[in-house]
PDB file of C-alpha atoms in Angstrom:
ATOM      1  CA  MET O   1       0.000   0.000   0.000  1.00 52.00           C
ATOM      2  CA  PRO O   2       1.098   3.652  -0.480  1.00 49.00           C
ATOM      3  CA  GLU O   3       2.827   5.348   2.433  1.00 50.00           C
ATOM      4  CA  GLU O   4       0.330   6.477   5.066  1.00 48.00           C
ATOM      5  CA  SER O   5       1.851   9.970   5.140  1.00 50.00           C
ATOM      6  CA  LYS O   6       1.025  10.614   1.496  1.00 71.00           C
ATOM      7  CA  ARG O   7      -2.274  12.040   0.326  1.00 79.00           C
ATOM      8  CA  LEU O   8      -3.672  14.198  -2.451  1.00 87.00           C
ATOM      9  CA  LYS O   9      -3.780  17.915  -1.782  1.00 84.00           C
ATOM     10  CA  HIS O  10      -7.417  18.418  -2.787  1.00 89.00           C
ATOM     11  CA  LYS O  11     -10.646  16.965  -1.460  1.00 92.00           C
ATOM     12  CA  ASN O  12     -12.114  16.576  -4.974  1.00 96.00           C
ATOM     13  CA  LEU O  13     -10.793  15.467  -8.342  1.00 97.00           C
ATOM     14  CA  LEU O  14     -12.710  17.607 -10.808  1.00 98.00           C
ATOM     15  CA  GLY O  15     -10.058  17.997 -13.501  1.00 97.00           C
ATOM     16  CA  MET O  16      -6.362  17.526 -14.150  1.00 96.00           C
ATOM     17  CA  GLY O  17      -5.824  21.100 -13.013  1.00 92.00           C
ATOM     18  CA  ASP O  18      -6.420  19.800  -9.463  1.00 92.00           C
ATOM     19  CA  LEU O  19      -3.237  17.714  -9.667  1.00 96.00           C
ATOM     20  CA  ASP O  20       0.328  18.935  -9.792  1.00 95.00           C
ATOM     21  CA  ARG O  21       3.258  16.794 -10.928  1.00 96.00           C
ATOM     22  CA  GLU O  22       3.792  15.432  -7.407  1.00 96.00           C
ATOM     23  CA  ASP O  23       0.129  14.406  -7.146  1.00 96.00           C
ATOM     24  CA  ILE O  24       0.210  12.623 -10.499  1.00 97.00           C
ATOM     25  CA  ILE O  25       3.319  10.665  -9.524  1.00 97.00           C
ATOM     26  CA  LEU O  26       1.676   9.722  -6.207  1.00 97.00           C
ATOM     27  CA  VAL O  27      -1.393   8.336  -8.004  1.00 97.00           C
ATOM     28  CA  LEU O  28       0.679   6.424 -10.576  1.00 98.00           C
ATOM     29  CA  ASP O  29       2.997   4.978  -7.929  1.00 97.00           C
ATOM     30  CA  SER O  30       0.038   4.003  -5.742  1.00 97.00           C
ATOM     31  CA  ALA O  31      -1.619   2.267  -8.700  1.00 98.00           C
ATOM     32  CA  VAL O  32       1.372  -0.073  -9.020  1.00 97.00           C
ATOM     33  CA  SER O  33       0.557  -1.510  -5.586  1.00 94.00           C
ATOM     34  CA  MET O  34      -3.147  -1.640  -6.395  1.00 97.00           C
ATOM     35  CA  LYS O  35      -2.600  -3.547  -9.640  1.00 97.00           C
ATOM     36  CA  GLU O  36      -0.866  -6.321  -7.699  1.00 97.00           C
ATOM     37  CA  ILE O  37      -4.091  -6.930  -5.768  1.00 96.00           C
ATOM     38  CA  SER O  38      -5.904  -7.792  -8.995  1.00 94.00           C
ATOM     39  CA  TYR O  39      -3.528 -10.708  -9.596  1.00 95.00           C
ATOM     40  CA  ARG O  40      -4.115 -12.328  -6.228  1.00 95.00           C
ATOM     41  CA  PRO O  41      -6.251 -15.485  -5.949  1.00 95.00           C
ATOM     42  CA  ILE O  42      -8.637 -13.465  -3.777  1.00 95.00           C
ATOM     43  CA  LYS O  43      -8.865 -10.019  -5.335  1.00 95.00           C
ATOM     44  CA  LYS O  44      -9.976  -8.147  -2.252  1.00 95.00           C
ATOM     45  CA  VAL O  45      -8.484  -6.236   0.687  1.00 96.00           C
ATOM     46  CA  PRO O  46     -10.279  -4.592   3.633  1.00 96.00           C
ATOM     47  CA  THR O  47      -8.665  -1.191   3.118  1.00 95.00           C
ATOM     48  CA  LEU O  48     -11.955   0.672   2.603  1.00 96.00           C
ATOM     49  CA  GLN O  49     -14.163  -1.630   4.630  1.00 95.00           C
ATOM     50  CA  GLY O  50     -17.051   0.380   6.070  1.00 95.00           C
ATOM     51  CA  LYS O  51     -16.798   3.074   3.383  1.00 96.00           C
ATOM     52  CA  THR O  52     -19.645   3.733   0.952  1.00 97.00           C
ATOM     53  CA  ILE O  53     -18.978   4.918  -2.594  1.00 97.00           C
ATOM     54  CA  VAL O  54     -21.843   6.022  -4.830  1.00 97.00           C
ATOM     55  CA  ASN O  55     -21.364   5.929  -8.610  1.00 96.00           C
ATOM     56  CA  LEU O  56     -23.805   8.467 -10.015  1.00 95.00           C
ATOM     57  CA  PHE O  57     -23.829   8.147 -13.803  1.00 95.00           C
ATOM     58  CA  PHE O  58     -26.183  10.373 -15.792  1.00 91.00           C
ATOM     59  CA  GLU O  59     -24.519   9.321 -19.055  1.00 89.00           C
ATOM     60  CA  PRO O  60     -23.920   5.822 -20.490  1.00 85.00           C
ATOM     61  CA  SER O  61     -20.628   4.153 -19.610  1.00 90.00           C
ATOM     62  CA  THR O  62     -19.101   0.690 -19.815  1.00 92.00           C
ATOM     63  CA  ARG O  63     -15.412   0.920 -18.885  1.00 95.00           C
ATOM     64  CA  THR O  64     -15.471   3.805 -16.405  1.00 96.00           C
ATOM     65  CA  LYS O  65     -18.564   2.760 -14.486  1.00 96.00           C
ATOM     66  CA  THR O  66     -17.581  -0.901 -14.266  1.00 97.00           C
ATOM     67  CA  SER O  67     -13.981  -0.193 -13.278  1.00 97.00           C
ATOM     68  CA  PHE O  68     -15.029   2.215 -10.514  1.00 98.00           C
ATOM     69  CA  GLU O  69     -17.389  -0.434  -9.162  1.00 97.00           C
ATOM     70  CA  ILE O  70     -14.717  -3.134  -9.310  1.00 98.00           C
ATOM     71  CA  ALA O  71     -12.139  -0.756  -7.787  1.00 98.00           C
ATOM     72  CA  GLY O  72     -14.354   0.003  -4.810  1.00 97.00           C
ATOM     73  CA  LYS O  73     -15.235  -3.637  -4.203  1.00 97.00           C
ATOM     74  CA  ARG O  74     -11.623  -4.815  -4.429  1.00 97.00           C
ATOM     75  CA  LEU O  75     -10.804  -2.351  -1.649  1.00 97.00           C
ATOM     76  CA  GLY O  76     -13.663  -3.651   0.471  1.00 97.00           C
ATOM     77  CA  ALA O  77     -16.005  -0.666   0.071  1.00 97.00           C
ATOM     78  CA  ASP O  78     -19.755  -0.825  -0.404  1.00 97.00           C
ATOM     79  CA  THR O  79     -20.430   0.482  -3.915  1.00 97.00           C
ATOM     80  CA  ILE O  80     -23.835   1.739  -5.001  1.00 95.00           C
ATOM     81  CA  ASN O  81     -24.632   2.416  -8.654  1.00 93.00           C
ATOM     82  CA  PHE O  82     -27.167   4.961  -9.875  1.00 86.00           C
ATOM     83  CA  THR O  83     -27.932   5.765 -13.496  1.00 83.00           C
ATOM     84  CA  GLY O  84     -29.801   8.779 -14.780  1.00 70.00           C
ATOM     85  CA  LYS O  85     -32.584   6.618 -16.208  1.00 72.00           C
ATOM     86  CA  SER O  86     -33.148   4.902 -12.854  1.00 67.00           C
ATOM     87  CA  SER O  87     -33.079   8.106 -10.796  1.00 68.00           C
ATOM     88  CA  SER O  88     -35.754  10.702 -10.049  1.00 75.00           C
ATOM     89  CA  VAL O  89     -34.206  12.979 -12.675  1.00 75.00           C
ATOM     90  CA  VAL O  90     -36.598  11.358 -15.148  1.00 74.00           C
ATOM     91  CA  LYS O  91     -39.438  12.666 -12.956  1.00 77.00           C
ATOM     92  CA  GLY O  92     -38.157  16.213 -13.103  1.00 82.00           C
ATOM     93  CA  GLU O  93     -35.803  16.312 -10.113  1.00 88.00           C
ATOM     94  CA  THR O  94     -32.724  18.444 -10.650  1.00 92.00           C
ATOM     95  CA  THR O  95     -29.234  16.984 -10.673  1.00 92.00           C
ATOM     96  CA  LEU O  96     -28.388  19.014  -7.584  1.00 94.00           C
ATOM     97  CA  ASP O  97     -31.424  17.767  -5.656  1.00 94.00           C
ATOM     98  CA  THR O  98     -30.619  14.195  -6.641  1.00 92.00           C
ATOM     99  CA  ALA O  99     -27.030  14.578  -5.432  1.00 94.00           C
ATOM    100  CA  ARG O 100     -28.112  16.311  -2.216  1.00 95.00           C
ATOM    101  CA  ASN O 101     -30.534  13.510  -1.410  1.00 94.00           C
ATOM    102  CA  ILE O 102     -27.835  10.908  -1.962  1.00 94.00           C
ATOM    103  CA  GLU O 103     -25.405  12.900   0.187  1.00 96.00           C
ATOM    104  CA  ALA O 104     -28.020  12.943   2.969  1.00 97.00           C
ATOM    105  CA  MET O 105     -27.497   9.176   3.198  1.00 96.00           C
ATOM    106  CA  LEU O 106     -23.864   9.922   4.225  1.00 97.00           C
ATOM    107  CA  PRO O 107     -21.751   8.271   1.516  1.00 97.00           C
ATOM    108  CA  ASP O 108     -17.990   8.720   1.721  1.00 96.00           C
ATOM    109  CA  MET O 109     -17.510   9.496  -1.984  1.00 96.00           C
ATOM    110  CA  LEU O 110     -19.514  10.440  -5.049  1.00 97.00           C
ATOM    111  CA  VAL O 111     -18.242   9.438  -8.486  1.00 98.00           C
ATOM    112  CA  ILE O 112     -20.140  11.502 -11.037  1.00 97.00           C
ATOM    113  CA  ARG O 113     -20.478  11.331 -14.810  1.00 96.00           C
ATOM    114  CA  HIS O 114     -22.713  13.848 -16.539  1.00 95.00           C
ATOM    115  CA  GLU O 115     -23.422  14.879 -20.104  1.00 92.00           C
ATOM    116  CA  CYS O 116     -23.179  18.579 -19.180  1.00 94.00           C
ATOM    117  CA  SER O 117     -19.748  20.183 -18.960  1.00 94.00           C
ATOM    118  CA  GLY O 118     -19.153  21.594 -15.495  1.00 96.00           C
ATOM    119  CA  ALA O 119     -21.751  19.491 -13.658  1.00 96.00           C
ATOM    120  CA  PRO O 120     -19.271  17.971 -11.141  1.00 97.00           C
ATOM    121  CA  GLN O 121     -17.744  21.400 -10.542  1.00 97.00           C
ATOM    122  CA  MET O 122     -21.192  22.833  -9.841  1.00 97.00           C
ATOM    123  CA  LEU O 123     -22.078  20.019  -7.434  1.00 97.00           C
ATOM    124  CA  ALA O 124     -18.771  20.427  -5.598  1.00 97.00           C
ATOM    125  CA  GLN O 125     -19.848  23.940  -4.578  1.00 97.00           C
ATOM    126  CA  TYR O 126     -22.824  22.521  -2.655  1.00 97.00           C
ATOM    127  CA  LEU O 127     -21.782  19.064  -1.445  1.00 97.00           C
ATOM    128  CA  LYS O 128     -19.489  18.246   1.457  1.00 95.00           C
ATOM    129  CA  CYS O 129     -18.445  14.721   0.478  1.00 94.00           C
ATOM    130  CA  PRO O 130     -15.514  14.209  -1.918  1.00 96.00           C
ATOM    131  CA  ILE O 131     -16.323  14.083  -5.637  1.00 97.00           C
ATOM    132  CA  ILE O 132     -14.475  12.403  -8.489  1.00 98.00           C
ATOM    133  CA  ASN O 133     -15.298  13.611 -11.985  1.00 98.00           C
ATOM    134  CA  ALA O 134     -15.848  10.497 -14.131  1.00 98.00           C
ATOM    135  CA  GLY O 135     -16.360  12.600 -17.264  1.00 96.00           C
ATOM    136  CA  ASP O 136     -18.387  15.759 -17.828  1.00 96.00           C
ATOM    137  CA  GLY O 137     -19.642  16.622 -21.291  1.00 92.00           C
ATOM    138  CA  ALA O 138     -16.809  17.690 -23.585  1.00 91.00           C
ATOM    139  CA  HIS O 139     -14.861  19.165 -20.673  1.00 94.00           C
ATOM    140  CA  GLU O 140     -12.622  16.707 -18.772  1.00 97.00           C
ATOM    141  CA  HIS O 141     -12.093  13.050 -17.865  1.00 98.00           C
ATOM    142  CA  PRO O 142      -9.224  13.117 -15.349  1.00 98.00           C
ATOM    143  CA  THR O 143      -9.241   9.441 -14.360  1.00 98.00           C
ATOM    144  CA  GLN O 144      -8.921   8.439 -18.024  1.00 98.00           C
ATOM    145  CA  ALA O 145      -5.877  10.683 -18.380  1.00 98.00           C
ATOM    146  CA  LEU O 146      -4.318   9.144 -15.281  1.00 98.00           C
ATOM    147  CA  LEU O 147      -4.827   5.581 -16.506  1.00 98.00           C
ATOM    148  CA  ASP O 148      -3.457   6.579 -19.901  1.00 98.00           C
ATOM    149  CA  MET O 149      -0.334   8.017 -18.268  1.00 98.00           C
ATOM    150  CA  TYR O 150       0.007   4.911 -16.113  1.00 98.00           C
ATOM    151  CA  THR O 151      -0.158   2.717 -19.240  1.00 98.00           C
ATOM    152  CA  ILE O 152       2.429   4.835 -21.039  1.00 98.00           C
ATOM    153  CA  ARG O 153       4.790   4.778 -18.060  1.00 98.00           C
ATOM    154  CA  GLU O 154       4.296   1.025 -17.674  1.00 98.00           C
ATOM    155  CA  ARG O 155       5.281   0.420 -21.303  1.00 98.00           C
ATOM    156  CA  LYS O 156       7.867   3.178 -21.755  1.00 98.00           C
ATOM    157  CA  ASN O 157       9.196   3.544 -18.192  1.00 98.00           C
ATOM    158  CA  ARG O 158       8.729   7.295 -18.491  1.00 98.00           C
ATOM    159  CA  ILE O 159       6.455  10.036 -19.742  1.00 98.00           C
ATOM    160  CA  GLU O 160       8.861  12.957 -19.844  1.00 98.00           C
ATOM    161  CA  GLY O 161      10.328  13.620 -23.281  1.00 98.00           C
ATOM    162  CA  LEU O 162       7.981  11.309 -25.182  1.00 98.00           C
ATOM    163  CA  ASN O 163       6.237  12.464 -28.359  1.00 98.00           C
ATOM    164  CA  VAL O 164       2.508  11.871 -27.945  1.00 98.00           C
ATOM    165  CA  ALA O 165       0.014  12.295 -30.804  1.00 98.00           C
ATOM    166  CA  ILE O 166      -3.690  12.632 -29.927  1.00 98.00           C
ATOM    167  CA  VAL O 167      -5.741  12.310 -33.104  1.00 97.00           C
ATOM    168  CA  GLY O 168      -9.405  12.674 -33.962  1.00 94.00           C
ATOM    169  CA  ASP O 169     -12.383  14.586 -32.647  1.00 92.00           C
ATOM    170  CA  ILE O 170     -10.495  16.983 -30.381  1.00 95.00           C
ATOM    171  CA  THR O 171     -13.342  19.492 -30.080  1.00 92.00           C
ATOM    172  CA  HIS O 172     -15.733  17.109 -28.343  1.00 90.00           C
ATOM    173  CA  SER O 173     -13.143  15.047 -26.458  1.00 93.00           C
ATOM    174  CA  ARG O 174     -12.875  15.414 -22.681  1.00 95.00           C
ATOM    175  CA  VAL O 175     -10.155  12.742 -22.879  1.00 97.00           C
ATOM    176  CA  ALA O 176      -8.013  14.937 -25.133  1.00 97.00           C
ATOM    177  CA  ARG O 177      -8.211  17.913 -22.796  1.00 96.00           C
ATOM    178  CA  SER O 178      -7.354  15.952 -19.666  1.00 97.00           C
ATOM    179  CA  ASN O 179      -4.478  14.182 -21.402  1.00 98.00           C
ATOM    180  CA  VAL O 180      -3.023  17.413 -22.748  1.00 97.00           C
ATOM    181  CA  PHE O 181      -3.134  18.903 -19.236  1.00 96.00           C
ATOM    182  CA  GLY O 182      -1.619  15.844 -17.602  1.00 97.00           C
ATOM    183  CA  MET O 183       0.977  14.792 -20.159  1.00 98.00           C
ATOM    184  CA  THR O 184       2.412  18.255 -20.698  1.00 97.00           C
ATOM    185  CA  ARG O 185       2.639  18.643 -16.920  1.00 97.00           C
ATOM    186  CA  MET O 186       4.656  15.424 -16.873  1.00 98.00           C
ATOM    187  CA  GLY O 187       7.003  16.680 -19.594  1.00 98.00           C
ATOM    188  CA  ALA O 188       5.655  14.966 -22.723  1.00 98.00           C
ATOM    189  CA  HIS O 189       5.555  16.707 -26.099  1.00 98.00           C
ATOM    190  CA  VAL O 190       1.919  16.543 -27.184  1.00 98.00           C
ATOM    191  CA  THR O 191       0.528  17.100 -30.679  1.00 98.00           C
ATOM    192  CA  VAL O 192      -3.218  17.153 -31.264  1.00 98.00           C
ATOM    193  CA  ALA O 193      -4.503  16.548 -34.759  1.00 96.00           C
ATOM    194  CA  GLY O 194      -7.789  16.297 -36.583  1.00 93.00           C
ATOM    195  CA  PRO O 195      -9.875  17.835 -39.335  1.00 91.00           C
ATOM    196  CA  PRO O 196      -9.971  21.638 -39.032  1.00 91.00           C
ATOM    197  CA  THR O 197     -13.665  21.447 -38.090  1.00 89.00           C
ATOM    198  CA  LEU O 198     -12.795  19.207 -35.123  1.00 91.00           C
ATOM    199  CA  LEU O 199      -9.939  21.311 -33.721  1.00 93.00           C
ATOM    200  CA  PRO O 200     -11.108  23.789 -31.047  1.00 91.00           C
ATOM    201  CA  PRO O 201      -9.715  27.324 -31.444  1.00 91.00           C
ATOM    202  CA  GLY O 202      -7.019  28.176 -28.933  1.00 91.00           C
ATOM    203  CA  ILE O 203      -6.217  24.646 -27.798  1.00 91.00           C
ATOM    204  CA  GLU O 204      -2.535  25.352 -28.419  1.00 92.00           C
ATOM    205  CA  LYS O 205      -2.684  27.586 -25.332  1.00 92.00           C
ATOM    206  CA  LEU O 206      -2.784  24.377 -23.273  1.00 91.00           C
ATOM    207  CA  GLY O 207       0.821  23.749 -24.286  1.00 93.00           C
ATOM    208  CA  CYS O 208       0.365  21.375 -27.214  1.00 97.00           C
ATOM    209  CA  LYS O 209       1.198  21.548 -30.894  1.00 97.00           C
ATOM    210  CA  VAL O 210      -1.731  21.561 -33.335  1.00 97.00           C
ATOM    211  CA  THR O 211      -1.931  20.235 -36.889  1.00 96.00           C
ATOM    212  CA  ASP O 212      -4.638  19.281 -39.345  1.00 93.00           C
ATOM    213  CA  LYS O 213      -2.400  16.654 -40.972  1.00 94.00           C
ATOM    214  CA  LEU O 214      -2.509  13.094 -39.629  1.00 96.00           C
ATOM    215  CA  GLU O 215       0.886  12.145 -41.051  1.00 96.00           C
ATOM    216  CA  GLU O 216       2.578  15.132 -39.439  1.00 97.00           C
ATOM    217  CA  ALA O 217       1.142  14.243 -36.038  1.00 97.00           C
ATOM    218  CA  ILE O 218       2.155  10.581 -35.974  1.00 98.00           C
ATOM    219  CA  ASP O 219       5.542  10.902 -37.709  1.00 98.00           C
ATOM    220  CA  GLY O 220       8.117   9.853 -35.121  1.00 98.00           C
ATOM    221  CA  ALA O 221       5.540   9.546 -32.333  1.00 98.00           C
ATOM    222  CA  ASP O 222       6.210   7.323 -29.311  1.00 98.00           C
ATOM    223  CA  VAL O 223       2.503   7.180 -28.484  1.00 98.00           C
ATOM    224  CA  VAL O 224      -0.454   7.448 -30.858  1.00 98.00           C
ATOM    225  CA  MET O 225      -3.834   7.942 -29.199  1.00 98.00           C
ATOM    226  CA  MET O 226      -6.846   7.735 -31.471  1.00 98.00           C
ATOM    227  CA  LEU O 227     -10.177   9.267 -30.458  1.00 96.00           C
ATOM    228  CA  ARG O 228     -13.725   8.349 -31.387  1.00 90.00           C
ATOM    229  CA  VAL O 229     -15.752  10.703 -33.568  1.00 88.00           C
ATOM    230  CA  GLN O 230     -18.516  11.734 -31.145  1.00 72.00           C
ATOM    231  CA  LEU O 231     -21.374  12.111 -33.574  1.00 63.00           C
ATOM    232  CA  GLU O 232     -23.887  12.316 -30.705  1.00 60.00           C
ATOM    233  CA  ARG O 233     -22.407  15.701 -29.739  1.00 52.00           C
ATOM    234  CA  PHE O 234     -22.529  17.181 -33.248  1.00 51.00           C
ATOM    235  CA  GLU O 235     -24.991  20.005 -33.788  1.00 55.00           C
ATOM    236  CA  THR O 236     -24.272  20.076 -37.510  1.00 54.00           C
ATOM    237  CA  LYS O 237     -22.374  17.957 -40.021  1.00 61.00           C
ATOM    238  CA  LEU O 238     -18.636  18.635 -39.651  1.00 59.00           C
ATOM    239  CA  PHE O 239     -17.217  16.380 -42.401  1.00 64.00           C
ATOM    240  CA  PRO O 240     -18.662  14.797 -45.563  1.00 59.00           C
ATOM    241  CA  SER O 241     -18.876  11.147 -44.495  1.00 81.00           C
ATOM    242  CA  LEU O 242     -17.410   8.525 -42.164  1.00 84.00           C
ATOM    243  CA  ARG O 243     -15.836   6.860 -45.182  1.00 85.00           C
ATOM    244  CA  GLU O 244     -13.920  10.008 -46.084  1.00 86.00           C
ATOM    245  CA  TYR O 245     -12.972  10.529 -42.450  1.00 88.00           C
ATOM    246  CA  SER O 246     -11.574   6.987 -42.303  1.00 87.00           C
ATOM    247  CA  GLU O 247      -9.583   7.472 -45.497  1.00 89.00           C
ATOM    248  CA  ARG O 248      -7.998  10.734 -44.350  1.00 90.00           C
ATOM    249  CA  TRP O 249      -7.873  10.355 -40.580  1.00 91.00           C
ATOM    250  CA  GLY O 250      -8.081   6.667 -39.789  1.00 94.00           C
ATOM    251  CA  LEU O 251      -5.063   4.859 -38.368  1.00 97.00           C
ATOM    252  CA  ASN O 252      -4.231   1.783 -40.420  1.00 97.00           C
ATOM    253  CA  VAL O 253      -1.409  -0.697 -41.007  1.00 97.00           C
ATOM    254  CA  ARG O 254       0.206   1.624 -43.559  1.00 97.00           C
ATOM    255  CA  ASN O 255       0.304   5.011 -41.871  1.00 97.00           C
ATOM    256  CA  VAL O 256       1.025   3.625 -38.394  1.00 98.00           C
ATOM    257  CA  GLU O 257       4.500   2.814 -39.714  1.00 98.00           C
ATOM    258  CA  LEU O 258       5.254   6.553 -39.621  1.00 98.00           C
ATOM    259  CA  ALA O 259       5.411   6.287 -35.833  1.00 98.00           C
ATOM    260  CA  ARG O 260       8.527   5.009 -34.092  1.00 98.00           C
ATOM    261  CA  PRO O 261       9.130   1.243 -34.408  1.00 98.00           C
ATOM    262  CA  ASP O 262       8.362   0.759 -30.711  1.00 98.00           C
ATOM    263  CA  ALA O 263       5.410   3.160 -30.632  1.00 98.00           C
ATOM    264  CA  ILE O 264       2.255   2.120 -28.796  1.00 98.00           C
ATOM    265  CA  VAL O 265      -1.305   2.714 -29.984  1.00 98.00           C
ATOM    266  CA  MET O 266      -4.006   3.787 -27.534  1.00 98.00           C
ATOM    267  CA  HIS O 267      -7.742   4.414 -27.584  1.00 98.00           C
ATOM    268  CA  PRO O 268      -9.994   5.384 -24.654  1.00 97.00           C
ATOM    269  CA  GLY O 269     -12.985   3.535 -26.118  1.00 93.00           C
ATOM    270  CA  PRO O 270     -15.529   2.865 -27.291  1.00 93.00           C
ATOM    271  CA  ILE O 271     -13.924   2.124 -30.653  1.00 93.00           C
ATOM    272  CA  ASN O 272     -15.569   2.719 -34.006  1.00 90.00           C
ATOM    273  CA  ARG O 273     -13.689   0.013 -35.864  1.00 93.00           C
ATOM    274  CA  GLY O 274     -12.900   0.932 -39.416  1.00 92.00           C
ATOM    275  CA  VAL O 275     -13.487   4.635 -38.772  1.00 92.00           C
ATOM    276  CA  GLU O 276     -10.762   6.117 -36.556  1.00 95.00           C
ATOM    277  CA  ILE O 277      -8.755   2.896 -36.336  1.00 97.00           C
ATOM    278  CA  SER O 278      -8.605  -0.291 -38.363  1.00 97.00           C
ATOM    279  CA  PRO O 279      -9.202  -3.674 -36.694  1.00 97.00           C
ATOM    280  CA  GLU O 280      -5.693  -4.772 -37.667  1.00 97.00           C
ATOM    281  CA  VAL O 281      -4.153  -1.921 -35.666  1.00 98.00           C
ATOM    282  CA  ALA O 282      -6.628  -2.060 -32.775  1.00 98.00           C
ATOM    283  CA  ASP O 283      -5.853  -5.759 -32.284  1.00 98.00           C
ATOM    284  CA  GLY O 284      -2.223  -5.597 -33.416  1.00 97.00           C
ATOM    285  CA  PRO O 285       1.047  -5.862 -31.474  1.00 97.00           C
ATOM    286  CA  ARG O 286       1.331  -2.095 -30.953  1.00 98.00           C
ATOM    287  CA  SER O 287      -2.071  -1.829 -29.302  1.00 98.00           C
ATOM    288  CA  VAL O 288      -2.320  -1.302 -25.523  1.00 98.00           C
ATOM    289  CA  ILE O 289      -6.068  -0.658 -25.585  1.00 98.00           C
ATOM    290  CA  LEU O 290      -6.979  -3.564 -23.312  1.00 98.00           C
ATOM    291  CA  ASP O 291      -4.047  -2.660 -21.044  1.00 98.00           C
ATOM    292  CA  GLN O 292      -5.677   0.744 -20.612  1.00 98.00           C
ATOM    293  CA  VAL O 293      -8.902  -0.928 -19.503  1.00 98.00           C
ATOM    294  CA  GLN O 294      -7.105  -3.172 -17.015  1.00 98.00           C
ATOM    295  CA  ASN O 295      -5.022  -0.300 -15.665  1.00 98.00           C
ATOM    296  CA  GLY O 296      -8.166   1.762 -15.188  1.00 98.00           C
ATOM    297  CA  VAL O 297      -9.124  -0.465 -12.261  1.00 98.00           C
ATOM    298  CA  ALA O 298      -5.728  -0.030 -10.576  1.00 98.00           C
ATOM    299  CA  VAL O 299      -5.669   3.752 -11.045  1.00 98.00           C
ATOM    300  CA  ARG O 300      -9.204   4.147  -9.723  1.00 98.00           C
ATOM    301  CA  MET O 301      -8.371   1.944  -6.759  1.00 98.00           C
ATOM    302  CA  ALA O 302      -5.451   4.257  -6.030  1.00 97.00           C
ATOM    303  CA  LEU O 303      -7.672   7.336  -6.220  1.00 97.00           C
ATOM    304  CA  LEU O 304     -10.353   5.851  -3.976  1.00 97.00           C
ATOM    305  CA  TYR O 305      -7.701   4.932  -1.433  1.00 96.00           C
ATOM    306  CA  LEU O 306      -5.934   8.289  -1.548  1.00 95.00           C
ATOM    307  CA  MET O 307      -9.198  10.255  -1.333  1.00 94.00           C
ATOM    308  CA  THR O 308     -11.775   8.123   0.479  1.00 84.00           C
ATOM    309  CA  GLY O 309      -9.424   5.992   2.545  1.00 58.00           C
ATOM    310  CA  ARG O 310      -7.605   9.051   3.861  1.00 53.00           C
ATOM    311  CA  SER O 311     -10.659  11.230   4.439  1.00 43.00           C
TER     312      SER O 311
END
């Protein structure tokens, strides 16, 4: 287990801006110990026994929701799962009232995913219990960035100095924003790339390079992270067709060779196979996509321990 004297500096994890370099290293180092638990014959420790963690998901999720539930249970906590469709929100109750009513039952942690950017930040102004942002709209997804950095460090033994390409629908990607914040803070050289219509103005102010050319982004990259085209967030058509997008922006067995020979390929999921990434690459030897999923449990265990276990 991590040293008892160590803890995160903030009560909540609302975005990567809450974590400095020291905090990030603490989470990644703690996750190494947590991952070992998952390989034991009995995958459970009593570290958070008696703690209650509520996963409040107003937006669909497979990986994040399941891994938070598994993370809590492996640490011995009682985990309760709410979805927007099964809550009183469908009857007209506000998100804040829903969260306040859950807090009245005295949980030790709320893990919140919401389709509206800023929802966890808003709730944090009114709630006393710690909050982890599990993804809010097109804003941030800090735990995804942390598990991505853990996976990179596990494979490359470092983050500092690596060339990281993040490619795809940057405008609507909370994963892209959190990774740019986190990876640049850890000393990586980040390039974001996508069609001009999917590149948000001013993103270079976050400390990354920007290009609208796929080949330029992945040339010499140590890490290539492909992002899903989030059609459900489009208010208007931003490119002619998925076929054209795949031809110009999809990662395939030919253009992936522009990256370094030992480059790894990542994707936060869910994958649109044949659109942003070909099946051959997604399932190929460079891919660490399933490693990301596995590491998500360890990283979220570390966060629950550092935040709930120390509260």
